CSV table of C-alpha atoms in Angstrom, one decimal:
chain,number,residue,atom,x,y,z
A,1,UNK,CA,-18.1,-53.1,-17.7
A,2,UNK,CA,-21.6,-54.6,-17.4
A,3,UNK,CA,-24.4,-52.6,-18.8
A,4,UNK,CA,-26.3,-50.4,-16.3
A,5,UNK,CA,-29.7,-51.6,-16.0
A,6,UNK,CA,-32.7,-49.1,-17.2
A,7,UNK,CA,-34.5,-47.4,-14.5
A,8,UNK,CA,-38.5,-47.0,-15.0
A,9,UNK,CA,-40.4,-44.7,-12.8
A,10,UNK,CA,-44.0,-44.7,-12.5
A,11,UNK,CA,-46.0,-41.5,-11.2
A,12,UNK,CA,-48.1,-41.1,-7.9
A,13,UNK,CA,-52.1,-41.2,-8.4
A,14,UNK,CA,-52.4,-37.6,-9.2
A,15,UNK,CA,-49.9,-37.3,-11.5
A,16,UNK,CA,-48.6,-38.5,-15.0
A,17,UNK,CA,-45.7,-39.8,-16.6
A,18,UNK,CA,-44.8,-36.1,-17.5
A,19,UNK,CA,-44.5,-35.6,-13.6
A,20,UNK,CA,-41.7,-38.0,-13.7
A,21,UNK,CA,-39.8,-35.6,-16.3
A,22,UNK,CA,-37.6,-34.4,-13.6
A,23,UNK,CA,-36.7,-37.8,-12.1
A,24,UNK,CA,-35.7,-39.0,-15.7
A,25,UNK,CA,-33.7,-36.0,-17.0
A,26,UNK,CA,-32.0,-36.2,-13.8
A,27,UNK,CA,-31.0,-39.9,-14.0
A,28,UNK,CA,-30.2,-39.3,-17.7
A,29,UNK,CA,-27.9,-36.4,-16.8
A,30,UNK,CA,-26.1,-38.7,-14.3
A,31,UNK,CA,-25.3,-41.3,-17.2
A,32,UNK,CA,-28.4,-43.6,-16.4
A,33,UNK,CA,-31.1,-44.8,-19.0
A,34,UNK,CA,-34.4,-43.8,-17.5
A,35,UNK,CA,-38.1,-43.9,-18.6
A,36,UNK,CA,-41.3,-42.5,-17.3
A,37,UNK,CA,-44.1,-45.6,-17.0
A,38,UNK,CA,-47.7,-43.9,-17.9
A,39,UNK,CA,-50.1,-46.0,-15.4
A,40,UNK,CA,-53.9,-45.8,-15.8
A,41,UNK,CA,-56.4,-44.4,-13.1
A,42,UNK,CA,-57.6,-46.8,-10.5
A,43,UNK,CA,-56.2,-49.8,-8.3
A,44,UNK,CA,-52.6,-50.6,-8.2
A,45,UNK,CA,-53.6,-54.1,-9.1
A,46,UNK,CA,-55.3,-52.7,-12.4
A,47,UNK,CA,-52.4,-50.9,-13.2
A,48,UNK,CA,-49.9,-53.7,-12.8
A,49,UNK,CA,-50.2,-55.2,-16.5
A,50,UNK,CA,-49.6,-51.7,-17.7
A,51,UNK,CA,-46.4,-51.7,-15.9
A,52,UNK,CA,-45.4,-55.1,-16.7
A,53,UNK,CA,-46.0,-54.2,-20.5
A,54,UNK,CA,-43.5,-50.9,-20.2
A,55,UNK,CA,-40.5,-53.2,-19.1
A,56,UNK,CA,-41.8,-56.1,-21.2
A,57,UNK,CA,-38.4,-57.1,-23.1
A,58,UNK,CA,-36.0,-55.6,-20.9
A,59,UNK,CA,-34.1,-58.6,-19.0
A,60,UNK,CA,-33.3,-56.9,-15.8
A,61,UNK,CA,-34.9,-53.7,-15.2
A,62,UNK,CA,-34.8,-51.6,-12.2
A,63,UNK,CA,-38.5,-50.4,-11.5
A,64,UNK,CA,-40.3,-47.9,-9.0
A,65,UNK,CA,-42.2,-44.8,-8.5
A,66,UNK,CA,-43.5,-42.1,-6.6
A,67,UNK,CA,-46.3,-42.8,-4.2
A,68,UNK,CA,-48.8,-44.8,-6.3
A,69,UNK,CA,-46.4,-45.7,-9.1
A,70,UNK,CA,-44.1,-47.3,-6.2
A,71,UNK,CA,-46.6,-49.6,-4.6
A,72,UNK,CA,-47.3,-50.8,-8.4
A,73,UNK,CA,-43.7,-51.5,-9.1
A,74,UNK,CA,-43.4,-53.0,-5.8
A,75,UNK,CA,-46.4,-55.4,-6.3
A,76,UNK,CA,-45.1,-56.2,-9.6
A,77,UNK,CA,-41.4,-57.1,-7.9
A,78,UNK,CA,-43.1,-59.5,-5.7
A,79,UNK,CA,-44.3,-61.6,-8.7
A,80,UNK,CA,-41.4,-61.3,-11.2
A,81,UNK,CA,-37.5,-60.7,-10.8
A,82,UNK,CA,-36.2,-57.3,-11.5
A,83,UNK,CA,-32.5,-56.0,-10.9
A,84,UNK,CA,-33.9,-53.3,-8.4
A,85,UNK,CA,-36.6,-51.3,-6.9
A,86,UNK,CA,-36.9,-47.7,-5.6
A,87,UNK,CA,-39.7,-46.4,-3.7
A,88,UNK,CA,-40.2,-42.7,-3.4
A,89,UNK,CA,-42.6,-41.7,-0.8
A,90,UNK,CA,-44.3,-44.9,-0.8
A,91,UNK,CA,-47.7,-44.9,0.6
A,92,UNK,CA,-47.9,-47.0,3.6
A,93,UNK,CA,-51.3,-46.1,5.0
A,94,UNK,CA,-53.5,-43.2,4.1
A,95,UNK,CA,-53.1,-39.7,6.4
A,96,UNK,CA,-54.6,-41.0,9.6
A,97,UNK,CA,-55.0,-44.7,8.9
A,98,UNK,CA,-51.8,-46.1,9.9
A,99,UNK,CA,-53.6,-49.4,10.5
A,100,UNK,CA,-53.4,-50.2,6.7
A,101,UNK,CA,-49.5,-50.4,6.6
A,102,UNK,CA,-49.5,-54.4,7.3
A,103,UNK,CA,-51.6,-55.1,4.4
A,104,UNK,CA,-49.8,-52.8,2.0
A,105,UNK,CA,-46.7,-54.4,2.4
A,106,UNK,CA,-47.7,-58.0,3.1
A,107,UNK,CA,-46.3,-58.5,-0.5
A,108,UNK,CA,-42.7,-57.4,0.2
A,109,UNK,CA,-41.6,-60.1,1.8
A,110,UNK,CA,-41.9,-61.9,-1.8
A,111,UNK,CA,-39.4,-59.0,-3.2
A,112,UNK,CA,-35.8,-60.8,-4.1
A,113,UNK,CA,-34.1,-57.8,-5.2
A,114,UNK,CA,-32.5,-54.9,-3.5
A,115,UNK,CA,-34.4,-52.0,-2.4
A,116,UNK,CA,-34.0,-48.3,-2.4
A,117,UNK,CA,-36.6,-46.5,-0.4
A,118,UNK,CA,-36.6,-42.6,0.0
A,119,UNK,CA,-39.2,-41.1,2.3
A,120,UNK,CA,-40.0,-37.7,4.2
A,121,UNK,CA,-40.2,-37.7,7.8
A,122,UNK,CA,-43.4,-35.6,7.8
A,123,UNK,CA,-44.9,-37.5,4.9
A,124,UNK,CA,-48.8,-38.1,6.0
A,125,UNK,CA,-48.6,-41.4,4.0
A,126,UNK,CA,-45.8,-43.1,5.8
A,127,UNK,CA,-45.1,-43.2,9.5
A,128,UNK,CA,-41.2,-43.8,9.5
A,129,UNK,CA,-41.6,-46.1,12.6
A,130,UNK,CA,-44.1,-48.2,10.8
A,131,UNK,CA,-42.1,-47.8,7.3
A,132,UNK,CA,-39.0,-49.3,9.1
A,133,UNK,CA,-40.8,-52.2,10.7
A,134,UNK,CA,-42.4,-52.9,7.2
A,135,UNK,CA,-38.8,-52.4,5.9
A,136,UNK,CA,-37.6,-55.5,7.7
A,137,UNK,CA,-39.7,-57.6,5.8
A,138,UNK,CA,-37.5,-56.9,2.6
A,139,UNK,CA,-34.5,-59.1,1.7
A,140,UNK,CA,-32.1,-56.5,1.3
A,141,UNK,CA,-33.2,-52.8,1.9
A,142,UNK,CA,-31.4,-49.5,2.2
A,143,UNK,CA,-34.3,-46.8,3.9
A,144,UNK,CA,-33.3,-43.1,3.8
A,145,UNK,CA,-35.4,-40.5,5.4
A,146,UNK,CA,-35.4,-36.8,4.9
A,147,UNK,CA,-36.1,-34.4,8.1
A,148,UNK,CA,-39.2,-31.7,6.9
A,149,UNK,CA,-40.0,-33.3,3.8
A,150,UNK,CA,-43.5,-34.4,3.3
A,151,UNK,CA,-44.9,-36.7,0.7
A,152,UNK,CA,-42.9,-35.9,-2.4
A,153,UNK,CA,-39.3,-35.8,-2.5
A,154,UNK,CA,-39.4,-32.5,-4.5
A,155,UNK,CA,-37.4,-30.5,-2.0
A,156,UNK,CA,-34.2,-32.9,-1.8
A,157,UNK,CA,-34.4,-34.4,-5.3
A,158,UNK,CA,-30.6,-33.7,-6.2
A,159,UNK,CA,-29.9,-36.0,-3.1
A,160,UNK,CA,-32.3,-38.4,-4.1
A,161,UNK,CA,-31.3,-38.8,-7.5
A,162,UNK,CA,-27.7,-39.1,-6.3
A,163,UNK,CA,-28.7,-41.8,-4.1
A,164,UNK,CA,-30.7,-43.7,-6.9
A,165,UNK,CA,-27.7,-43.2,-9.3
A,166,UNK,CA,-25.5,-45.1,-6.5
A,167,UNK,CA,-27.7,-47.7,-6.0
A,168,UNK,CA,-28.3,-48.6,-9.5
A,169,UNK,CA,-24.4,-48.6,-10.1
A,170,UNK,CA,-24.2,-50.2,-7.2
A,171,UNK,CA,-26.1,-53.5,-8.5
A,172,UNK,CA,-23.5,-55.2,-10.3
């Protein structure tokens, strides 16, 4: 039986690695190895080397994160091979500014690994029709949306963790 990849999840812009503890603990309870990644404040480009250092030496990680952490992970996945990418509440655009979605996902065309996208249908950072359009840039993806959920999957964390578990186990 092949070894399951380790999952690395980074936090949103206003969070920390500690804010990812429920995710990491929930994945561990499902039998997956998972770690939270602490990112610096600032731009996603500034945080990329920190995320890269966190996964250094892991030949086939699954990377991802919530909001800002997912954006950083997606930029990294566009530059180096990873086994999978998990995007939780991806910040497709700022609230009220959907015109930035195209620029924020232009790099998705360079992502070769399977991608799991989990998003609330009431997320002010991601209009679902635009998210579906952006996801079409990915070579392989699954998009799951949650009615009445905003920017954060906390209200549906158990379902989200079950989906992440299935996704990681399905990577072969």
